[in-house]
Short mmCIF file of C-alpha atoms in Angstrom, two decimals:
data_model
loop_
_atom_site.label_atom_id
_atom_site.label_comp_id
_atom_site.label_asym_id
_atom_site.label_seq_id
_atom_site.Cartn_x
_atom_site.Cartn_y
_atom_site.Cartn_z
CA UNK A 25 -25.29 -2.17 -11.32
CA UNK A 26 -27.36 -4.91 -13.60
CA UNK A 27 -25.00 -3.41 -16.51
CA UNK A 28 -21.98 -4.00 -15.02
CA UNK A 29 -23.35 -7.72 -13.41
CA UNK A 30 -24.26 -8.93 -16.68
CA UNK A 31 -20.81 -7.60 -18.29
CA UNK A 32 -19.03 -9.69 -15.24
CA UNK A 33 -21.49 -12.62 -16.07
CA UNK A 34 -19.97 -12.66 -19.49
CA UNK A 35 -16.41 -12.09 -18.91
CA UNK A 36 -15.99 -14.57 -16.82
CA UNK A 37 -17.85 -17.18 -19.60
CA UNK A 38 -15.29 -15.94 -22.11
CA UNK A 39 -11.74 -16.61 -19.49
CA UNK A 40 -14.04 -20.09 -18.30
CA UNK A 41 -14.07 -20.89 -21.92
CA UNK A 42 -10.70 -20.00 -23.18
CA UNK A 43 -8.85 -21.41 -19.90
CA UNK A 44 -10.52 -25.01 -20.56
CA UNK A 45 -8.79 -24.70 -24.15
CA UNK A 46 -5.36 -23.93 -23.03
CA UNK A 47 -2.33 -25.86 -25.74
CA UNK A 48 -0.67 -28.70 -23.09
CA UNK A 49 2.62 -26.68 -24.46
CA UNK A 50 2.04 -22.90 -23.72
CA UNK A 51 4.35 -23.36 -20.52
CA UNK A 52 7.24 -23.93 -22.62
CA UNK A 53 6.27 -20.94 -24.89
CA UNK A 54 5.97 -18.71 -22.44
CA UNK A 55 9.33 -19.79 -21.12
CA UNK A 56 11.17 -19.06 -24.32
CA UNK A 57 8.23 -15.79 -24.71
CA UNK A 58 9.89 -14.49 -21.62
CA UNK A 59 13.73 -15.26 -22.64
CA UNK A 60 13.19 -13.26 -25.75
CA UNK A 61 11.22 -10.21 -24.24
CA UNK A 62 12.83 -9.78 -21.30
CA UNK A 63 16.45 -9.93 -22.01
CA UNK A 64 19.12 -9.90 -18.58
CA UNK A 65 16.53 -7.00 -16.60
CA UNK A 66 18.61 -4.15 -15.19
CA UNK A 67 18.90 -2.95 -11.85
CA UNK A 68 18.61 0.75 -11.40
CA UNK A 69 19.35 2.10 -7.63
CA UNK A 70 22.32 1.74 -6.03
CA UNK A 71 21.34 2.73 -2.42
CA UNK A 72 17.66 1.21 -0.98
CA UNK A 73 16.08 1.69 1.97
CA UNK A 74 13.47 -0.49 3.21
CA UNK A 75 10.82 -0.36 6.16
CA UNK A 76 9.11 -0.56 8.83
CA UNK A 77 7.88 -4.56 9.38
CA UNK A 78 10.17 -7.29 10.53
CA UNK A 79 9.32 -10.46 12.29
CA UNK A 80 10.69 -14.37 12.66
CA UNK A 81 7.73 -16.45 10.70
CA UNK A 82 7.27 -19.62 12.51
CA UNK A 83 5.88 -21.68 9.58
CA UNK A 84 3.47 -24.86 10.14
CA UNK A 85 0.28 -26.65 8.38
CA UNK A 86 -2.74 -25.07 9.53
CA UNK A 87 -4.86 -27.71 9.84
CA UNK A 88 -1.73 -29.93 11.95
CA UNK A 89 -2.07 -26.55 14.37
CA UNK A 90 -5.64 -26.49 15.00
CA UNK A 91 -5.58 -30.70 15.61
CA UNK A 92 -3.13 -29.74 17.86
CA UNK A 93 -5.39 -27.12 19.89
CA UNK A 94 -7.99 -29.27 19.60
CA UNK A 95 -9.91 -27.08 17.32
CA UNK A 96 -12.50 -28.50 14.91
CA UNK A 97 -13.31 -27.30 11.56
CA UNK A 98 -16.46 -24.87 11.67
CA UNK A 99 -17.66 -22.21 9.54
CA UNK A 100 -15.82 -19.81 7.70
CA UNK A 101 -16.33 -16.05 8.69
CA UNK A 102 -14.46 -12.75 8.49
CA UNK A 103 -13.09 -11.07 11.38
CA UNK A 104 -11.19 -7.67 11.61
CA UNK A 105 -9.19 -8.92 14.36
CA UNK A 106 -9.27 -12.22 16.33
CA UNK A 107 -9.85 -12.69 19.74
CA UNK A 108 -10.21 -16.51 20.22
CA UNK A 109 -9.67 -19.74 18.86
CA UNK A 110 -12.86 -20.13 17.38
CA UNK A 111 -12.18 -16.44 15.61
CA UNK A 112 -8.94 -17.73 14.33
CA UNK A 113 -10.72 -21.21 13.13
CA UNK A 114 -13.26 -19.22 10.86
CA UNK A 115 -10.48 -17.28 9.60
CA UNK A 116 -8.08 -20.07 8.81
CA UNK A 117 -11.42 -21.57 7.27
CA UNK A 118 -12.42 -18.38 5.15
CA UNK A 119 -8.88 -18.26 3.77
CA UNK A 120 -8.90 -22.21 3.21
CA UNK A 121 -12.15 -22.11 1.12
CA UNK A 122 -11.73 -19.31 -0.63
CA UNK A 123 -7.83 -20.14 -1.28
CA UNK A 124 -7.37 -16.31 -0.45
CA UNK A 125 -4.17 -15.00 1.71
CA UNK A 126 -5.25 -13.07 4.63
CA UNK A 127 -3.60 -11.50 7.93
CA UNK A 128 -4.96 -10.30 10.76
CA UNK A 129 -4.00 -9.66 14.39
CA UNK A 130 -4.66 -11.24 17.48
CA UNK A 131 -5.44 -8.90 20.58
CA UNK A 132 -5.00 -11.34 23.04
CA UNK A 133 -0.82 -11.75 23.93
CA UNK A 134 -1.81 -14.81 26.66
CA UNK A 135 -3.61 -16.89 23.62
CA UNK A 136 -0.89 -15.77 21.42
CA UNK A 137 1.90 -17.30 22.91
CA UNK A 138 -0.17 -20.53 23.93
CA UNK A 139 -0.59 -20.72 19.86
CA UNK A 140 2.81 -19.87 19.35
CA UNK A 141 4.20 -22.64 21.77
CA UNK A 142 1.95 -25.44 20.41
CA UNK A 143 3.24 -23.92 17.16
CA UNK A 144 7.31 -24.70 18.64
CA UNK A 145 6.05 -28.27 19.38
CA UNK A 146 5.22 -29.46 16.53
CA UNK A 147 7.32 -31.26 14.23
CA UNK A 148 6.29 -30.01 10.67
CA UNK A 149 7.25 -26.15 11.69
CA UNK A 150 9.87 -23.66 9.81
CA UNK A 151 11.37 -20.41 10.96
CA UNK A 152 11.79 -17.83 8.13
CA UNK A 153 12.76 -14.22 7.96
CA UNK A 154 9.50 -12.04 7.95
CA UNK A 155 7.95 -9.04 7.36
CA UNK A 156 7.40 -7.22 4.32
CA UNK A 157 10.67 -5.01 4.59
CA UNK A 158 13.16 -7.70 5.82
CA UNK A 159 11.08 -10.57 2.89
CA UNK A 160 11.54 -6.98 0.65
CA UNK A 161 15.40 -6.39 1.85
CA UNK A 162 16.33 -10.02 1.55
CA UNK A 163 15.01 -10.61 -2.45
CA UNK A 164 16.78 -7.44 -3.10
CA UNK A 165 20.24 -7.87 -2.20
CA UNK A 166 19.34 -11.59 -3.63
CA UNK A 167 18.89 -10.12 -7.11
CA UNK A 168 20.85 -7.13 -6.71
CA UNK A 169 24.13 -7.99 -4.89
CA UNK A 170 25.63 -4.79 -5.98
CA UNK A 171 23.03 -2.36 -4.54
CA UNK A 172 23.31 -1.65 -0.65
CA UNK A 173 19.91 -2.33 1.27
CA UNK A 174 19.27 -0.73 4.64
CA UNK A 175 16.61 -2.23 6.84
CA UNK A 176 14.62 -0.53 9.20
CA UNK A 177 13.15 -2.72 11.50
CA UNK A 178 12.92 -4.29 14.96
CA UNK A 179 15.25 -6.53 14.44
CA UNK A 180 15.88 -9.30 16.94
CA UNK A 181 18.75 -11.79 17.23
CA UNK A 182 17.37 -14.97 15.55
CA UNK A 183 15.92 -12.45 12.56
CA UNK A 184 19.38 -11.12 12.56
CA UNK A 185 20.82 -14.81 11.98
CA UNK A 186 18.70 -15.64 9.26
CA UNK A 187 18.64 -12.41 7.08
CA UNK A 188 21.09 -12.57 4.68
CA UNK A 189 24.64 -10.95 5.69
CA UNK A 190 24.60 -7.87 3.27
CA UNK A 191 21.32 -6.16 4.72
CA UNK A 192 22.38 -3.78 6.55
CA UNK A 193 20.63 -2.59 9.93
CA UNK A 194 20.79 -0.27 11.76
CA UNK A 195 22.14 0.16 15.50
CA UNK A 196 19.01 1.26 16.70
CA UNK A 197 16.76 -1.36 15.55
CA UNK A 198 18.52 -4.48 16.95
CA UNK A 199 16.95 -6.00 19.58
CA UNK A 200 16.93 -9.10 21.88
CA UNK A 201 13.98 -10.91 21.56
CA UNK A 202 12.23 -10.89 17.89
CA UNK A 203 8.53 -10.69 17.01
CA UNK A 204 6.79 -13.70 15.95
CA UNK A 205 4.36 -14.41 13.03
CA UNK A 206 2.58 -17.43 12.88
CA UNK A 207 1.97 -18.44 8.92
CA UNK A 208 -0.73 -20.77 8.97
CA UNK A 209 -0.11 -22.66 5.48
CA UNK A 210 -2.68 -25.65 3.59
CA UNK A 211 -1.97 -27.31 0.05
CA UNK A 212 -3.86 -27.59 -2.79
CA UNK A 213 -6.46 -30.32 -2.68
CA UNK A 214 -6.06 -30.42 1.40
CA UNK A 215 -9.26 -31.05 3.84
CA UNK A 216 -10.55 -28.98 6.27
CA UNK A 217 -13.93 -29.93 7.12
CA UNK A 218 -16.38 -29.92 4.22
CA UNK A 219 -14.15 -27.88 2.39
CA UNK A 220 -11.08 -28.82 -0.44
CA UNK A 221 -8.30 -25.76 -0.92
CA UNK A 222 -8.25 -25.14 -4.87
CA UNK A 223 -4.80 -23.77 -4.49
CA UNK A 224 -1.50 -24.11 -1.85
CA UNK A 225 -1.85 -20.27 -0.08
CA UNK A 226 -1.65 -19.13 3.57
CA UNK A 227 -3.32 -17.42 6.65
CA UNK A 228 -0.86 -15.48 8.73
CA UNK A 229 -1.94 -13.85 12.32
CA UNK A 230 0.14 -12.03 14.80
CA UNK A 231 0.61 -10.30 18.10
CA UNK A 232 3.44 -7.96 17.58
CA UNK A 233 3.85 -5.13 19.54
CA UNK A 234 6.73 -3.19 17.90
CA UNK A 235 5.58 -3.52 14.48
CA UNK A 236 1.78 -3.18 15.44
CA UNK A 237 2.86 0.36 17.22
CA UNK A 238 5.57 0.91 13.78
CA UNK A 239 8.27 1.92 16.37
CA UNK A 240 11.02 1.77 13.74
CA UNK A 241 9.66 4.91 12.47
CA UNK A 242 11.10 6.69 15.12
CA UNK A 243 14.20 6.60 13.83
CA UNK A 244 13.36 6.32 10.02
CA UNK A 245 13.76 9.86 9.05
CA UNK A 246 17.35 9.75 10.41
CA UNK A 247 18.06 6.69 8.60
CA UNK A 248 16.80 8.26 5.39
CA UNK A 249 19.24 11.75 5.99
CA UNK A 250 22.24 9.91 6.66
CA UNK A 251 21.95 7.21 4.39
CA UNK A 252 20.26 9.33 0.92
CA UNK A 253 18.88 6.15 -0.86
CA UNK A 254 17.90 6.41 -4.49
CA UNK A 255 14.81 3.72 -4.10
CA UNK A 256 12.12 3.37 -0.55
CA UNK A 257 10.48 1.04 0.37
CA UNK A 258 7.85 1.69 3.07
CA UNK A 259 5.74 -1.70 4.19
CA UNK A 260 3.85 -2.34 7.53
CA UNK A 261 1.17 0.06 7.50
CA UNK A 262 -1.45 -2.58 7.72
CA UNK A 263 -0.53 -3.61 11.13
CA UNK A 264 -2.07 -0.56 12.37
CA UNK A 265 -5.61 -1.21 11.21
CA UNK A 266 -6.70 -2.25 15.09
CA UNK A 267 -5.90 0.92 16.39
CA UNK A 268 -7.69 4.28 17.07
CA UNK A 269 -7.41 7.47 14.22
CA UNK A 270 -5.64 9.34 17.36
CA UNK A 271 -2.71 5.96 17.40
CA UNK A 272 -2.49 5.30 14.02
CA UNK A 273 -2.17 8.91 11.99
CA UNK A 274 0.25 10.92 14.35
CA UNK A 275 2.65 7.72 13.37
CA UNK A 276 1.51 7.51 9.54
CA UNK A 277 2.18 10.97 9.33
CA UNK A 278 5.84 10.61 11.10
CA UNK A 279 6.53 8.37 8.17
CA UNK A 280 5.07 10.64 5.38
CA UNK A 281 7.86 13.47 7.25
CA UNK A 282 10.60 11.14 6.38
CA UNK A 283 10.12 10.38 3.27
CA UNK A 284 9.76 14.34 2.78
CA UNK A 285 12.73 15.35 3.21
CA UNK A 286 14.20 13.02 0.13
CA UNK A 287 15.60 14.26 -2.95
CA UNK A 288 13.17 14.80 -5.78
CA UNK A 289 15.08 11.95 -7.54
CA UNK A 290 14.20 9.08 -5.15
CA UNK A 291 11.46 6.75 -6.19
CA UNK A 292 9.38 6.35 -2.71
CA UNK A 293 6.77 3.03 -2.94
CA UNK A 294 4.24 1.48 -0.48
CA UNK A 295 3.78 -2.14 -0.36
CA UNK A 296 0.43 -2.92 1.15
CA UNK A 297 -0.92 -5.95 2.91
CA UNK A 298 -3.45 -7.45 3.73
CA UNK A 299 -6.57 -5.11 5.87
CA UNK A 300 -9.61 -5.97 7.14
CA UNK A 301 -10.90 -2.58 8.43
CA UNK A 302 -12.11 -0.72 5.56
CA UNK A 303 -12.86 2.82 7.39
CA UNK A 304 -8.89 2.24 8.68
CA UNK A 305 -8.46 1.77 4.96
CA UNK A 306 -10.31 4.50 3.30
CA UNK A 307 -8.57 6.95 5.67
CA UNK A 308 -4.81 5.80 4.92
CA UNK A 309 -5.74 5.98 1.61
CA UNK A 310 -7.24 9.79 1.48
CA UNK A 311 -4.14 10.67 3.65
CA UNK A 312 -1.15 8.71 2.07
CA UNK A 313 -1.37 7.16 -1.11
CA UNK A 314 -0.98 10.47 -3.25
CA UNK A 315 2.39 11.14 -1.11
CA UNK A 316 3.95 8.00 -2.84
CA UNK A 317 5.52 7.19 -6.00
CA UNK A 318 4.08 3.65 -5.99
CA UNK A 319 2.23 0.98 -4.33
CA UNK A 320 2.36 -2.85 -4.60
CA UNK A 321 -0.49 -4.81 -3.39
CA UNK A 322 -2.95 -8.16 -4.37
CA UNK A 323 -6.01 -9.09 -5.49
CA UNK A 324 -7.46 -8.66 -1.93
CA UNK A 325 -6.17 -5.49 -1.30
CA UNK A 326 -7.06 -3.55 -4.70
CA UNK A 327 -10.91 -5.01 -4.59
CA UNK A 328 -11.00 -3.66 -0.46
CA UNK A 329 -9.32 -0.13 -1.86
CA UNK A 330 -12.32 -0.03 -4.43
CA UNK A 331 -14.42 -1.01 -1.92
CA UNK A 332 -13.64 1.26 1.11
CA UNK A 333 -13.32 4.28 -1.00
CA UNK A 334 -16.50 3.67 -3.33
CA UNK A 335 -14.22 2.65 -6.61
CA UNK A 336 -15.23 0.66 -9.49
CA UNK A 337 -17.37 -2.40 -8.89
CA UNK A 338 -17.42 -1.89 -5.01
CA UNK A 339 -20.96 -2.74 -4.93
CA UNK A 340 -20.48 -5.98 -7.11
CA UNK A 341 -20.27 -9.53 -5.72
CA UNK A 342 -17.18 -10.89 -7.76
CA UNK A 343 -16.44 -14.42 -7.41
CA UNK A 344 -13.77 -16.03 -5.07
CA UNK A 345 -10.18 -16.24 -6.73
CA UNK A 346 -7.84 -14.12 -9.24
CA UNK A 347 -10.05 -11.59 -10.48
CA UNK A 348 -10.63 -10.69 -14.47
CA UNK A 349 -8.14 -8.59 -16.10
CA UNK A 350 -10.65 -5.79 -17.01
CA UNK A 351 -11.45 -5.38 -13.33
CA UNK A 352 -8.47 -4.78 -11.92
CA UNK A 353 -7.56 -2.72 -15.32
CA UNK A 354 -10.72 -0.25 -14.72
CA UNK A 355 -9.75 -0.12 -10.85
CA UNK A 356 -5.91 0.61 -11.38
CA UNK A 357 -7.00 3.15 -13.81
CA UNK A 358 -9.14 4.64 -11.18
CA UNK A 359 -6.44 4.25 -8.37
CA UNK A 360 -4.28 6.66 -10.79
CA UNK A 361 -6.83 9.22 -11.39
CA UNK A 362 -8.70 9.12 -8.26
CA UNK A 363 -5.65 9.43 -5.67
CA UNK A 364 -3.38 11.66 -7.98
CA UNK A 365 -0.48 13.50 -6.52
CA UNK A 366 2.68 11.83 -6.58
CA UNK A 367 1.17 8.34 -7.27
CA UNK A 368 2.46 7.13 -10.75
CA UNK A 369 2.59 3.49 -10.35
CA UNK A 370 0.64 0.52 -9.38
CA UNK A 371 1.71 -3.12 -9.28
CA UNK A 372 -0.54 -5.36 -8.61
CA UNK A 373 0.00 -9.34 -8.85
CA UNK A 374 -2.22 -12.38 -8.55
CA UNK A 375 -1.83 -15.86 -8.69
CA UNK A 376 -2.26 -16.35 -12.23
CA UNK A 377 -1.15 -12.56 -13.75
CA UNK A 378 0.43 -9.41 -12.84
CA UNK A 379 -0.18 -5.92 -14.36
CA UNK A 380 2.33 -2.30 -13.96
CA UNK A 381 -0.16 0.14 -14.54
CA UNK A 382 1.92 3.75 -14.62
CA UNK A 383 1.21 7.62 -15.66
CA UNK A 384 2.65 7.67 -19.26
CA UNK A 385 6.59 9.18 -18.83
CA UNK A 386 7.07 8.36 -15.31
CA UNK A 387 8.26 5.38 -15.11
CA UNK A 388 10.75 3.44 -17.61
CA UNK A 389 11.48 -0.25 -18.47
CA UNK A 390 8.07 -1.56 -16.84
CA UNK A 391 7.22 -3.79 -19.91
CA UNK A 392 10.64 -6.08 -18.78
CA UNK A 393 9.63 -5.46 -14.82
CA UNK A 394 6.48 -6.96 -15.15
CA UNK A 395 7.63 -9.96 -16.95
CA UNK A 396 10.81 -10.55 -14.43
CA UNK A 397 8.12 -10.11 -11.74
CA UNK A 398 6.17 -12.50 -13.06
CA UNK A 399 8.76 -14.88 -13.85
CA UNK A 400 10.25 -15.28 -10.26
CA UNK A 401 6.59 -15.69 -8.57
CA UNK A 402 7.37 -19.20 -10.46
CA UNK A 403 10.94 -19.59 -9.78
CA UNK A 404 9.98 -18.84 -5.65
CA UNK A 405 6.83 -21.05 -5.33
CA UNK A 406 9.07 -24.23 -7.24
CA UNK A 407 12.05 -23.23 -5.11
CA UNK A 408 14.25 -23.29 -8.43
CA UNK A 409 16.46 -20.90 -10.67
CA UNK A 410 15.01 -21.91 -13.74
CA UNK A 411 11.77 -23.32 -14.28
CA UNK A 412 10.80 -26.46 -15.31
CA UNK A 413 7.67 -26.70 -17.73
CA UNK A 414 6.26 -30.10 -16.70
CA UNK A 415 6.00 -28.55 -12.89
CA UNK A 416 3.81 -25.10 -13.89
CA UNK A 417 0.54 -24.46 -15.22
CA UNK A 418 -0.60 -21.54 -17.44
CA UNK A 419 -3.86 -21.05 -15.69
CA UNK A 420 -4.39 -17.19 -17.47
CA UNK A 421 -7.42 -17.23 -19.92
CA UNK A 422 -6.20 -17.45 -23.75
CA UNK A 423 -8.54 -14.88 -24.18
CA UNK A 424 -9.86 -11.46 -22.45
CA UNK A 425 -11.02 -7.88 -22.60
CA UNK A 426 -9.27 -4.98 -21.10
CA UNK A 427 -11.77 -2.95 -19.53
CA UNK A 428 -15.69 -3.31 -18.53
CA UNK A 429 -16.54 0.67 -18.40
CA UNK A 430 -14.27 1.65 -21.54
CA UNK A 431 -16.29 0.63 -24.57
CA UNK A 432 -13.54 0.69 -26.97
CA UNK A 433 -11.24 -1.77 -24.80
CA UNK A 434 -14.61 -3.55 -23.65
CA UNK A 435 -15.70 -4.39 -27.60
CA UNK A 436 -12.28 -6.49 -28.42
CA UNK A 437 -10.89 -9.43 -27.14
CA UNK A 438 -7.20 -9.76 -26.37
CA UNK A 439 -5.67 -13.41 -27.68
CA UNK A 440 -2.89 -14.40 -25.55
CA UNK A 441 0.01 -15.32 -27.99
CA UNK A 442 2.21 -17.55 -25.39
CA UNK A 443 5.59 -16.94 -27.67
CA UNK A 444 5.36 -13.09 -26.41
CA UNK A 445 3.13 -13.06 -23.19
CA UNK A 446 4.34 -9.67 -22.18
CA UNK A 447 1.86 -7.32 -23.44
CA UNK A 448 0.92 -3.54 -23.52
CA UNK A 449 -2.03 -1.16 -23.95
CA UNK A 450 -2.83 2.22 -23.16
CA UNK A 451 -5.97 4.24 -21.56
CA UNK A 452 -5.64 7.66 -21.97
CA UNK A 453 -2.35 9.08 -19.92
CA UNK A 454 -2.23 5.29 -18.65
CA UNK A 455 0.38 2.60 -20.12
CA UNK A 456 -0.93 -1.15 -18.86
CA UNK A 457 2.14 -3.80 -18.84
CA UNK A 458 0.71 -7.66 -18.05
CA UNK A 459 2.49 -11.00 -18.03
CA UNK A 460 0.54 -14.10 -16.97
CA UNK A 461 2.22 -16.21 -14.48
CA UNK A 462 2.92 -19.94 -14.36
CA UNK A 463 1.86 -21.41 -11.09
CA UNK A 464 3.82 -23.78 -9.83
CA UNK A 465 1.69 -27.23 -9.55
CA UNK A 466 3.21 -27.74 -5.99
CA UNK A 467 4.75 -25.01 -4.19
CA UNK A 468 7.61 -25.54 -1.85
CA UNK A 469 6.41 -22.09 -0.58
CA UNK A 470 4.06 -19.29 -0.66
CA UNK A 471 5.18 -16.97 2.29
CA UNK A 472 6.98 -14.04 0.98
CA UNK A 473 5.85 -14.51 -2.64
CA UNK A 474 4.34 -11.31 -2.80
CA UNK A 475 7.68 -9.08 -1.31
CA UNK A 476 9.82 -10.79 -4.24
CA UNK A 477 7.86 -10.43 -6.97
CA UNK A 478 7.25 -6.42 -5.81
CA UNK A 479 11.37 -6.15 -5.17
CA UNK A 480 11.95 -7.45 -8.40
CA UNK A 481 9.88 -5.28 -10.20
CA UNK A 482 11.26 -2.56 -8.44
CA UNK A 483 14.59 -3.14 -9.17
CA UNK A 484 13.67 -3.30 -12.53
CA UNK A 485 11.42 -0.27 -12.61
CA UNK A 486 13.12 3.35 -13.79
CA UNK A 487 12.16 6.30 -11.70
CA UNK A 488 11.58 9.30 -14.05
CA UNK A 489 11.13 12.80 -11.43
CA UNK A 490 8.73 14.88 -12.42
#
């Protein structure tokens, strides 16, 4: 462990370094990088389905919520699930200092809806479409006009309103009244007691009942028969990380019969979010991950995966924020070779880069997807179609290293050229594809950042059957 601490120690000297010596123009050349590399990206799946989450997020500044609840600014703690206000305020505070996104639920419905109704009374609020499958359906038949989406989800009638006209639904899944998420957002340089946010992010919390119990899978297998997509998308599992192994598996494993009985040729991928039980996590894992095709998922969630399941640097303390490219290289590697099976494909995205790592010739056109994916996490957080250099920031080290625990990779630094910022390296049977991103200096929004930048490169990922 005092190997791989010192290692860390220096890594993060080197990006420290290199980040403080960033050209004021490398957002323009990585505009005109991107243009070149990328090319018009290609959509390849005509028929999508996407589950099991959907919800109505009611939007509002976190710190105008807990003013409003009378709730003062404390310390900042962890909790797996929250069962009071003070819970939720070292939460919101956690998230806040350590400009991390978290979720978690709420067990109690009375406080919930108190929360949610001061929520309705304030005057700064927004309601959104949420959910990971309805954020997930919504980018794609944004991007994709051409390709049919079917949502599965409990869909109620002002989600229905807001999603865009060409998802398609199901009979089964609409529904009166709608669950509510309350997305609990702060701004870069806001207060919250002693502490400053580095970065504009989010805490989101929740007391849903149908997507908590993942009743749309109940009908999902019926969906998938009748409808044959090419492409799945399967989202939501983390809402069942506050309930026992005798809830939670019989309806994991309902989904894992669905997805079954697909062709060969359909491309089946698992978008995570965020968990705070790690035994919860360590178990899904064992029992599911090797049963898809791919999984999307953050800088949160690939450090807890480690973690829970004893992976590469779970015994380290790492430092709050994006963490170093030859981290999350060495864990994605491990992710591929540890859970096997099916799984040929991680995406993982941060604030400041994204990487596709894949099994070598199962998966085509990754080098463009990572680069599109990359390029709309800007285009979302500005709220504009193309992106204006003067309103981003490269905040990606100029230079790196590719791996701590593979010596060749570990002994050479990686310059970032900023006229090609795509870039590609292989471990073994493993092909790495990384763009940085440009952050957007202030973000007109952060909720649902992560579901379009995993549709897009999905839509612009190949499926090659084994």
């Amino acid at each position: 462990m005092a190997s791989n601490t010192l290692l860390l120690a220096a890594v993060f000297a080197l990006a420290g370094y290199f980040v403080a010596n960033l050209s004021s123009n490398d957002e323009s050349k990585i505009l005109k990088g991107w243009e070149r590399q990328l090319g018009n990206p290609a959509v390849h799946y005509e028929r999508i389905t996407v589950g099991l989450n959907a919800n109505v997020d009611l939007i509002v500044y976190g710190t105008q919520l807990l003013e409003k609840l009378k709730v003062s600014p404390g310390a900042a703690k962890d909790h797996t699930v929250l069962s009071s206000l003070e819970d939720l305020q070292e939460m919101f505070a956690l998230s806040h200092s350590s400009c991390s996104a978290a979720e978690r639920i709420m067990t109690s419905p009375k406080l919930f809806k108190e929360i949610v109704d001061a929520a309705a009374s304030l005057e700064d609020k927004k309601y959104y479409v949420g959910g990971n499958a309805a954020l997930m359906s919504q980018a794609m038949v944004e991007s994709s006009p051409s390709s049919q989406v079917m949502l599965v989800g409990a869909v109620g009638e002002t989600l229905r309103s807001l999603l865009n006209s060409s998802v398609n639904v199901p009979e089964s899944n609409l529904q009166k009244d709608d669950e509510v998420h309350l997305i609990l957002e702060y701004s870069r340089g806001e207060k919250w007691g002693s502490t400053t946010a580095t970065c504009a992010n989010r805490f989101i919390f929740s007391h849903d009942v149908a997507n908590g119990e993942l009743r749309p899978a109940d009908n999902f297998a019926a969906t998938l028969q009748s409808f044959q997509p090419q492409l799945v998308v399967v989202s939501g599992l983390h809402l069942l990380d506050n309930t026992e192994d005798s809830f939670w598996q019989p309806r994991v494993d309902k989904v894992i019969s669905a997805i079954a009985t697909l062709p060969k040729s359909s491309a089946v991928h698992l978008e995570l979010a965020s968990i705070g039980n790690l035994q919860f996590l360590a178990k899904l894992a064992q029992r599911a991950f090797s049963l898809f095709h791919s999984i999307g998922l953050n800088e949160q969630e690939l450090l807890a995966i480690s973690k829970a399941n004893k992976g590469p640097f779970h015994s380290d303390e790492l430092p709050d924020g994006p963490p170093e490219v030859a981290v999350v290289a060495d864990v994605l590697y491990w992710m591929l070779n540890h859970f096997g099976g099916k799984l040929s494909r991680v995406h993982f995205h941060s604030l400041t880069f994204h990487v596709i790592a894949e099994v070598t010739g199962r998966w085509n056109n990754s080098f463009t997807a990572v680069g599109a994916a990359a390029r709309v996490a800007g285009r979302r957080a500005c709220q504009v179609s193309n992106i204006d250099p003067e309103k981003v920031r490269l905040m990606f080290p100029k230079a790196f290293v590719r791996s701590l625990l593979e010596p060749s990779l570990r002994r050479e630094s990686v310059i970032l050229d900023a006229n090609a910022p795509v870039m590609t390296w292989q471990r073994g049977n493993i092909a790495f594809h990384l763009s940085p991103v440009l952050v957007c200096r202030k973000p007109l929004k952060t909720v649902g950042l992560g579901d379009a930048i995993s549709a897009t490169g999905l839509l612009n990922s190949q499926f090659i059957p084994a």
